[in-house]
Coordinates of C-alpha atoms and ligand atoms in Angstrom, one line a residue:
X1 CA 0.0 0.0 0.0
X2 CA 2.3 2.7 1.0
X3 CA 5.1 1.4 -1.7
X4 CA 1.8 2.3 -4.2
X5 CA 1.5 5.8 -2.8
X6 CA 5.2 6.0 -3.2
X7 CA 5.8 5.3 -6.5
X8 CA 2.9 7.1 -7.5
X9 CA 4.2 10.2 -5.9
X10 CA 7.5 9.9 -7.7
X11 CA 5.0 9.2 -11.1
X12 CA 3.4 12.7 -10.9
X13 CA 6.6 14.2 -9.7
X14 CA 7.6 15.5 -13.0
X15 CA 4.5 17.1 -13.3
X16 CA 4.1 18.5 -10.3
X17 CA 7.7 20.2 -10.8
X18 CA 6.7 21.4 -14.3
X19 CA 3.4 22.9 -12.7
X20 CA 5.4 24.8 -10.1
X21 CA 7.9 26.0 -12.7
X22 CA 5.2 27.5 -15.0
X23 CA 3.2 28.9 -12.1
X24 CA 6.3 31.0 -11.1
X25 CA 6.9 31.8 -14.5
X26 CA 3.8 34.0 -14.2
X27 CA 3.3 34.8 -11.1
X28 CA 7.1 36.3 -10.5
X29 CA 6.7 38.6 -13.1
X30 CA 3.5 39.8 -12.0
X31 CA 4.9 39.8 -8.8
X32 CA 7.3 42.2 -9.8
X33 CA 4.8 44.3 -11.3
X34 CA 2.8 44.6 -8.0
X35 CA 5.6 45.7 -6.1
X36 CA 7.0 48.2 -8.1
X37 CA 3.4 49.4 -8.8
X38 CA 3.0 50.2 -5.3
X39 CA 7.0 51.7 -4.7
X40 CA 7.9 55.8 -5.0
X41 CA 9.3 56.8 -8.2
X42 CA 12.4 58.1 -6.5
X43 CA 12.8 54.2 -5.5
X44 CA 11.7 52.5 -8.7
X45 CA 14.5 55.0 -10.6
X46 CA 17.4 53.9 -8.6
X47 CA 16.5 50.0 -7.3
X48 CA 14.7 46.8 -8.6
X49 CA 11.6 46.1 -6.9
X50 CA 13.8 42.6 -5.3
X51 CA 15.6 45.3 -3.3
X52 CA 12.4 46.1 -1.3
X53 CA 13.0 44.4 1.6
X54 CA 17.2 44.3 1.8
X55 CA 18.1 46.8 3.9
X56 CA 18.4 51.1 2.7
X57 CA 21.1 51.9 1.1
X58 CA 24.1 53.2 2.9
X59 CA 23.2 51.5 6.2
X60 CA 26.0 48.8 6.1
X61 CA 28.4 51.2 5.7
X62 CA 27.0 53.3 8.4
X63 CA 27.3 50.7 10.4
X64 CA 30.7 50.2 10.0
X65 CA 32.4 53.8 10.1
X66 CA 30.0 55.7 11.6
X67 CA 27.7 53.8 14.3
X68 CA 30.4 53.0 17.0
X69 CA 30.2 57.5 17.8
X70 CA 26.8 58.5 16.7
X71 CA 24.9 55.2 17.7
X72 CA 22.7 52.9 15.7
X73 CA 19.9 55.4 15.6
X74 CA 22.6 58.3 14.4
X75 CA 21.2 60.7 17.5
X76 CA 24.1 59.4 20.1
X77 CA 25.7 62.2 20.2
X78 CA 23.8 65.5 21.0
X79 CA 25.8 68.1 19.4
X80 CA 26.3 66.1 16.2
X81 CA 22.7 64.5 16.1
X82 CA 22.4 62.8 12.9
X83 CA 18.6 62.9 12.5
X84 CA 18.1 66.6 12.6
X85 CA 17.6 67.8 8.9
X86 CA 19.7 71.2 9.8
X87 CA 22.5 69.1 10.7
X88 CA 22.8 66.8 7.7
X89 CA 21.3 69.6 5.2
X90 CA 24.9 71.3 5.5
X91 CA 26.6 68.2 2.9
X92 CA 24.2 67.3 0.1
X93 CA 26.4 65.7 -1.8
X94 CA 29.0 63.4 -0.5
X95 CA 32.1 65.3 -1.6
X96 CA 31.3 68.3 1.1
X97 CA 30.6 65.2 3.0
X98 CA 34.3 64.0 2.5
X99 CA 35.3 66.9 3.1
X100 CA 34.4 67.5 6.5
X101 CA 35.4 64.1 7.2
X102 CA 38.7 64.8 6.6
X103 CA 38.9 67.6 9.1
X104 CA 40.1 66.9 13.1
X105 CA 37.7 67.5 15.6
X106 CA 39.9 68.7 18.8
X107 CA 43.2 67.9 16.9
X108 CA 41.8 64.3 16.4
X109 CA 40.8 62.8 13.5
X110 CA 36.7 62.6 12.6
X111 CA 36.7 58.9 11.7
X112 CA 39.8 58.3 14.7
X113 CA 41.4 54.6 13.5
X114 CA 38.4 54.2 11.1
X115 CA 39.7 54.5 7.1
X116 CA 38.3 57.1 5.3
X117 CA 35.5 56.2 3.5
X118 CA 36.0 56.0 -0.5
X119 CA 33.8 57.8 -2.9
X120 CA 31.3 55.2 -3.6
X121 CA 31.3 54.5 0.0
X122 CA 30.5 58.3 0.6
X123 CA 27.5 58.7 -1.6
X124 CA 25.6 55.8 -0.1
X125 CA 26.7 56.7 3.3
X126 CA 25.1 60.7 2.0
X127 CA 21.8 58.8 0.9
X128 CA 21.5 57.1 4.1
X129 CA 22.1 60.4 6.3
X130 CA 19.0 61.9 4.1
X131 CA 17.1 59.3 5.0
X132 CA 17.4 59.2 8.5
X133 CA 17.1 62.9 9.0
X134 CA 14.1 62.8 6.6
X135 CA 15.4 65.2 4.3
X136 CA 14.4 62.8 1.4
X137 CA 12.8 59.8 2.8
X138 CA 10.1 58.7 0.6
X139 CA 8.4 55.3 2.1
X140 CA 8.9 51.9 1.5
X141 CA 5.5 51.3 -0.1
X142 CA 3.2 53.9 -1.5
X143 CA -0.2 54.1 -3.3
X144 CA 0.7 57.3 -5.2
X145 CA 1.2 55.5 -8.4
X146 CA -2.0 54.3 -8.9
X147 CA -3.0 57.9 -7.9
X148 CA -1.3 59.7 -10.5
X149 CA -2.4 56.8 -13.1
X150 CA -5.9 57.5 -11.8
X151 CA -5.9 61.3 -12.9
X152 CA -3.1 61.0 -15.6
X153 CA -0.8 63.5 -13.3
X154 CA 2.1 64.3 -14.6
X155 CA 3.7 66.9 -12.6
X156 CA 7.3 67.9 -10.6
X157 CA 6.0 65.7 -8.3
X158 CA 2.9 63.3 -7.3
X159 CA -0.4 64.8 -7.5
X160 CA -1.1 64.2 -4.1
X161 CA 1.8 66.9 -3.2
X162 CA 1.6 69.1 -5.9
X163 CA -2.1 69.9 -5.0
X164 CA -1.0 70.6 -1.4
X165 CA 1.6 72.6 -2.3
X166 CA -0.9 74.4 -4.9
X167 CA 1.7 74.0 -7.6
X168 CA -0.8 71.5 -9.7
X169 CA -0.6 71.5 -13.3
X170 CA -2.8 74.1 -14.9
X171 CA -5.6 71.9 -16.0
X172 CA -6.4 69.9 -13.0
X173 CA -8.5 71.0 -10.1
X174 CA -7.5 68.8 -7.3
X175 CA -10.3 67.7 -6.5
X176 CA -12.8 64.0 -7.6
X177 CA -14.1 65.8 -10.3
X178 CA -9.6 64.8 -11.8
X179 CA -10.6 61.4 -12.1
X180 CA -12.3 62.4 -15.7
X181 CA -9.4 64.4 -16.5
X182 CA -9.2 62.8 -20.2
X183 CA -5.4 61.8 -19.7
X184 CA -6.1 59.3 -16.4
X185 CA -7.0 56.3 -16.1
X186 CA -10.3 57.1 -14.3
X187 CA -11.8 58.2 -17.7
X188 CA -9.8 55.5 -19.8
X189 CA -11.7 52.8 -17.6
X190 CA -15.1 54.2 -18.1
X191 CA -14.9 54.2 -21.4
X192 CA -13.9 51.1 -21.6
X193 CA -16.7 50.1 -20.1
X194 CA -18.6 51.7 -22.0
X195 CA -17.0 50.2 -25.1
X196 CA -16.8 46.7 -23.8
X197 CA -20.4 46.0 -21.8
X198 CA -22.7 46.6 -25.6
X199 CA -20.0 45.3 -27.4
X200 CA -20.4 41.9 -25.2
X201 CA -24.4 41.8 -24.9
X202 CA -25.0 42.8 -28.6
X203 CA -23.0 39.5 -30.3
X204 CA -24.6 37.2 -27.9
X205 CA -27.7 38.5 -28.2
X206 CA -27.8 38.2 -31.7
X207 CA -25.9 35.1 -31.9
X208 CA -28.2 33.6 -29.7
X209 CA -31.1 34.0 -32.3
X210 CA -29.4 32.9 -35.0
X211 CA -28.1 29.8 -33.4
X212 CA -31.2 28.6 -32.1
X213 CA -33.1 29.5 -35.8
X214 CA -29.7 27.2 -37.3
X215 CA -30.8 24.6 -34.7
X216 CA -34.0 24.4 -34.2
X217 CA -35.9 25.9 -37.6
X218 CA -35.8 24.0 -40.5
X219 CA -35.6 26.3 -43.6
X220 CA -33.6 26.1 -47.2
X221 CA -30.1 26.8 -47.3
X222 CA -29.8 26.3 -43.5
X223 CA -26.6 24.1 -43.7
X224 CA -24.8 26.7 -46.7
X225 CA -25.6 29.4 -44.4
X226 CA -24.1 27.6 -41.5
X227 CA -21.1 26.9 -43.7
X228 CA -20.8 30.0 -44.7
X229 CA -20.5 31.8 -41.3
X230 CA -17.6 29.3 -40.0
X231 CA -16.0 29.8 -43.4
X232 CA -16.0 33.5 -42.5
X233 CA -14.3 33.1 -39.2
X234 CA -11.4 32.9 -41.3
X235 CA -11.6 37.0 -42.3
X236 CA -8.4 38.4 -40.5
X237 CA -10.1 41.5 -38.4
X238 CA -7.1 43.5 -40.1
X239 CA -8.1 43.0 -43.6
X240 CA -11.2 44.9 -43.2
X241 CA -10.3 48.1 -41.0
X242 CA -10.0 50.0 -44.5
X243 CA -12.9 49.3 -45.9
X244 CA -15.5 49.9 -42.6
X245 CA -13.5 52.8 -41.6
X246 CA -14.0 53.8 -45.5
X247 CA -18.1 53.0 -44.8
X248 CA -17.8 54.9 -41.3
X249 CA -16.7 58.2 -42.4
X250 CA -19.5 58.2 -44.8
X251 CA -22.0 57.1 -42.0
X252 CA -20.3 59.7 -39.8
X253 CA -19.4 56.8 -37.2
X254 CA -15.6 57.3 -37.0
X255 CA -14.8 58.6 -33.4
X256 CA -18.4 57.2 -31.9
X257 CA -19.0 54.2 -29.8
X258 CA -21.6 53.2 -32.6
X259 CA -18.3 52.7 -34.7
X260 CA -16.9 50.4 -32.3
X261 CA -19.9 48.4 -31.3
X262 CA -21.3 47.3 -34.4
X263 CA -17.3 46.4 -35.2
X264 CA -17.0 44.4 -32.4
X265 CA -20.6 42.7 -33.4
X266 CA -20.0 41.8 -36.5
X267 CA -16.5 40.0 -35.5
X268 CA -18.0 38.5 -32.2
X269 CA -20.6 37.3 -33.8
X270 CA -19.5 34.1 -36.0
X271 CA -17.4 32.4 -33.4
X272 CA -20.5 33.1 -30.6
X273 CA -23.0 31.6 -33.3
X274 CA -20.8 28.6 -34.2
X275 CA -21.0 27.6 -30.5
X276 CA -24.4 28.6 -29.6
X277 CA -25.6 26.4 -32.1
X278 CA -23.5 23.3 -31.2
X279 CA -24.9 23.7 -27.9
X280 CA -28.5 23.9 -28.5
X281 CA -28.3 21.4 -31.4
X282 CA -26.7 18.8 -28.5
X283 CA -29.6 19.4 -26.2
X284 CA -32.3 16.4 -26.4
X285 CA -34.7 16.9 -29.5
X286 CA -37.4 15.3 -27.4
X287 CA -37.3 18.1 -25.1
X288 CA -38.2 20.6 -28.0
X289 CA -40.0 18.2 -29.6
X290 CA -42.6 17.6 -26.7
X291 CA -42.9 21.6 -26.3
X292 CA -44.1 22.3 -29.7
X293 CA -46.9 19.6 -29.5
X294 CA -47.5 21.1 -26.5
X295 CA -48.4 24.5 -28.2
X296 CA -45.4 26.4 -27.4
X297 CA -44.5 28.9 -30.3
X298 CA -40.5 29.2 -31.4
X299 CA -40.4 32.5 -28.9
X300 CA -41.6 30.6 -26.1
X301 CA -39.5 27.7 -26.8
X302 CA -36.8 30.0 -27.2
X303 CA -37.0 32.2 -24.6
X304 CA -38.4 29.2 -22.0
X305 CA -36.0 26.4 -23.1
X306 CA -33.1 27.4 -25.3
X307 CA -31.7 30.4 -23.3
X308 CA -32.0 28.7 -19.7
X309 CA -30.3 25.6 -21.0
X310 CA -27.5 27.6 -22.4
X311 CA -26.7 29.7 -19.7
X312 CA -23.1 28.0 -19.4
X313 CA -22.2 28.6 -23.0
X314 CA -23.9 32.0 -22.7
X315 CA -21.3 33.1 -19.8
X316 CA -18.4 31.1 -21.0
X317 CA -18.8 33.5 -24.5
X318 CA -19.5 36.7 -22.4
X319 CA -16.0 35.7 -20.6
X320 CA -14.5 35.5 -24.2
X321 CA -15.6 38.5 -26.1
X322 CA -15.6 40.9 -22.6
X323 CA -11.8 40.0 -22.4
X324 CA -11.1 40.3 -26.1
X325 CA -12.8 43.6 -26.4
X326 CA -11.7 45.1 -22.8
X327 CA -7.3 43.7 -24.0
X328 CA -8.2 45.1 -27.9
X329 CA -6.0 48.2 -28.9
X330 CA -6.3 48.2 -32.5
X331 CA -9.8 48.4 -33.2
X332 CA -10.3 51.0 -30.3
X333 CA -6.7 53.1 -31.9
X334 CA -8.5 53.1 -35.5
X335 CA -12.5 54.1 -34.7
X336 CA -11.7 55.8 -31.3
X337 CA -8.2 57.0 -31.2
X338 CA -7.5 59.6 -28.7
X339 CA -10.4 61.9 -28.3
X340 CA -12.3 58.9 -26.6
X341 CA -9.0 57.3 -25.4
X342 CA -9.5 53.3 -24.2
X343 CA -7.4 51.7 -21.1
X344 CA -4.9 50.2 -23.9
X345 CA -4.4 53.3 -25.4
X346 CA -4.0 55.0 -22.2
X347 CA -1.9 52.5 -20.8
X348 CA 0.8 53.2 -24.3
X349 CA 0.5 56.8 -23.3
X350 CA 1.7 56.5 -19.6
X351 CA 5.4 56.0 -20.6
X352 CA 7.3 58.9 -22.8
X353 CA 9.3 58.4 -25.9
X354 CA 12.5 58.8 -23.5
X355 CA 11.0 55.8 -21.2
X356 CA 10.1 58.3 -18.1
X357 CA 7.2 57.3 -16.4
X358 CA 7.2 53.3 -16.1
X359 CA 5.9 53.7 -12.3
X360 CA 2.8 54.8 -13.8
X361 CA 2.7 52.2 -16.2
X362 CA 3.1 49.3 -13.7
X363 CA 0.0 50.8 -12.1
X364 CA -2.1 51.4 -15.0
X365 CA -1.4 47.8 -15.9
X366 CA -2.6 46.4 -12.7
X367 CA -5.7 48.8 -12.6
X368 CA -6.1 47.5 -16.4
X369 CA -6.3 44.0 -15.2
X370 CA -8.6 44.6 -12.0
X371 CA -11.9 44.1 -14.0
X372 CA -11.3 41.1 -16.1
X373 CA -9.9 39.0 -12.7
X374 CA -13.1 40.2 -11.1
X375 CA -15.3 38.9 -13.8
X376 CA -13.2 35.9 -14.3
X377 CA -13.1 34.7 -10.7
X378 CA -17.0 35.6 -10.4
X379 CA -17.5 33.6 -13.8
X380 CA -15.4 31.0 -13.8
X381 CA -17.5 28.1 -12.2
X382 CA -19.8 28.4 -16.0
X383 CA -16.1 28.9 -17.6
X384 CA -15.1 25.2 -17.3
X385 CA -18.4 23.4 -18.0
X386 CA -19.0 26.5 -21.3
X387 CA -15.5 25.7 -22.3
X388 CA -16.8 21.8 -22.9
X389 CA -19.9 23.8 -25.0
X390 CA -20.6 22.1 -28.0
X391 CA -18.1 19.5 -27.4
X392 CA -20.2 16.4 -27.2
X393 CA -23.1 16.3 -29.3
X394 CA -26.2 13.8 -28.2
Ligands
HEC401 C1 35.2 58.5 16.6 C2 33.9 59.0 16.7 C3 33.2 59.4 15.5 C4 33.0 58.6 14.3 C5 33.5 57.2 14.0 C6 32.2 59.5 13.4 N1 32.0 60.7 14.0 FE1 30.9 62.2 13.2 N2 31.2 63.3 14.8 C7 31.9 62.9 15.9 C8 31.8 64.0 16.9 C9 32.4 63.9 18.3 C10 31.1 65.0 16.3 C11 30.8 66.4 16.9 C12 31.8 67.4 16.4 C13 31.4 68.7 17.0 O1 31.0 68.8 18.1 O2 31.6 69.7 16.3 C14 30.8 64.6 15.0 C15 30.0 65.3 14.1 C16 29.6 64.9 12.9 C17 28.7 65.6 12.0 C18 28.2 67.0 12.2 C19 29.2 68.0 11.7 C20 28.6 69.4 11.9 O3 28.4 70.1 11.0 O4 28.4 69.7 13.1 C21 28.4 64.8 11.0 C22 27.6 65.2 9.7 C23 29.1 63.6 11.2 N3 29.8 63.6 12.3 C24 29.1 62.5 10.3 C25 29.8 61.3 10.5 C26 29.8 60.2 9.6 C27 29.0 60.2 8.3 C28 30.5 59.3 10.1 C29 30.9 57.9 9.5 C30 31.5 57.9 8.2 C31 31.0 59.8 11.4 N4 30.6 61.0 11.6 C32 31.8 59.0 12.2 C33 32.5 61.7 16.1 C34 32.5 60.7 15.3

């Protein structure tokens, strides 16, 4: 018995070690994300987010040359204390530090038997003094990034302390009313909810009355038709931006959410047909059978049978198309471009041409990504049985 459970541990070992290795193939990058999402810029500039819990910088060497006088806490010795910004403001940069270094103190030596420290030594040593005399201390963890992402603040600072200081940039008003500044986030997110939520319903919808007219309706040319429609599944999404943004400007629906929504239809639509009808076509015919005799028109049948029996492959498509719409960049760049600007599009504009500005991208990517965990995690008990949809047919 237990030799069975043995070897059948050792068995599954290999998969259980590839498992692990593909889980942290994801999850450390994602990791990383998080943590430097939620670090000051200041800190994200200077130190990989892996650094976050060694210790500050400087503080080694501090503890070498510079704790056995001053003490741990740098305030040991009262006329030299260490954590007073007045005291520490006198050597910025680490060269006046040196300096002073070098000079005796009652015709003894500063450092006494210690070495001198060298330059690189210096400057960390100069960093660390800042920090503990909180001349520039920013904090180990902030939620400032996701802030400025929020209202699309770009300013000498965050836009938490800008607006305190009153030296916001001119076009923001510091107060909730930011969050539909049309460079944040805030707005990007609502409209791409607004986008996303009619571009899910309206395929299904439709596709739902198609499929069950495919399944259940006998008429001529029903299996060409069918035919047709997974043929044209094939039709690269890219092939026809020309032509329907041609059709849009003469419709006037470049630049509306019209555009987008009847674009996202028409390319949802195929794919949510050719499952809907595999579904409903596996459900027992008896079952449809017996309602008809029973007097029930199509619409009853329909709306009474079909749709409640679907409900799996119903969500596991809304899953689909919300995630393909809410992650799409192109179709949202060519009918909306940037006077109704989308998460992706906002998320490309967080970071300059000259790369500044990646602490706000870490954030928008995780505020990005908020909404389609939610709906995954709330939808993913129909995800598993909708993604068998279709897949055995009675
Ligand atoms: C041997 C003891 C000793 C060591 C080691 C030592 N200090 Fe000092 N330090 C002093 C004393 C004593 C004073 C006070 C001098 C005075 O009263 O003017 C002082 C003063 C200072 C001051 C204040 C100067 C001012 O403008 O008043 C700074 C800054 C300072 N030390 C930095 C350092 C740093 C950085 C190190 C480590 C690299 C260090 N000290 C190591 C003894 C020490």
């Amino acid at each position: 018995m237990n030799i069975e459970r043995l070897t059948n541990w050792f068995r599954h070992l290999p998969t259980h070690i590839v498992l692990i290795l593909l889980c942290a193939l994801w999850l450390v990058p994602t990791l990383g994300l998080l943590v430097t999402s939620l670090r000051p810029v200041q800190a994200v500039n200077v130190t990989g987010w892996w650094t976050v819990l060694s210790p500050p910088i400087g503080s080694s060497e501090y503890a070498q040359q510079c704790s056995t006088c001053h003490g741990e806490e740098g305030d040991a010795i009262p006329d030299a204390d260490l954590t007073d910004p007045e005291v520490v403001g006198d050597y910025p940069r680490s060269t006046q530090l040196l300096a002073m270094l070098e000079k005796e103190i009652d015709g003894q030596p500063h450092l006494e038997d210690n070495p001198l420290p060298d330059a690189q030594q210096a400057a960390n040593i100069a960093v660390y003094l800042k920090r503990i005399s909180g001349i520039d201390a920013p904090p180990r963890f902030t939620a400032n990034n996701y802030i400025d992402a929020l209202m699309g603040y770009r300013g000498k600072r965050t836009y938490l302390e800008d607006c305190a200081t009153g030296e916001q940039a001119l076009d923001l008003n510091c107060n909730i009313s930011d969050l539909l500044n049309p460079r944040g986030m805030g707005r990007a997110m609502l409209n791409s909810l607004l986008v996303t939520i009619p571009a899910t319903i309206l395929p299904i919808l439709f596709a739902a009355f198609a499929a069950y007219s495919f399944a259940w309706l006998d008429f001529r040319g029903r299996q060409f038709l069918f035919a047709l429609l997974v043929g044209l599944q094939v039709v690269p999404l890219q092939m026809t931006l020309i032509p329907i943004s041609r059709l849009y400007a003469q419709l006037g629906l470049n630049g509306t959410f019209w555009g987008v929504w009847l674009f996202h239809t028409g390319f949802g639509m195929p794919y949510a047909i050719y499952l809907m009808r595999n579904f409903l076509g596996s459900l027992p015919r008896d079952l449809f059978e017996s309602a008809y005799l029973d007097g029930a028109s199509h619409w009853t049948a329909f709306t009474r049978l079909a749709i409640p029996l679907a409900t799996p492959a119903i969500a596991s498509l809304a899953i689909f198309q919300f995630l393909w719409v809410w992650n799409d960049l192109l179709v949202a760049l060519v009918f909306l471009g940037g006077t109704t600007p989308v998460l992706t599009y906002q998320i490309s504009n967080m970071v300059t041409s000259l790369g500044a500005g990646w602490h706000l991208l870490t954030a928008a990517a995780f505020l990005s990504f908020l909404l389609p965990m939610i709906v995954f995690f709330a939808l993913q008990r129909f995800f598993v049985r909708g993604m068998l949809a279709g897949a055995v047919k009675g």
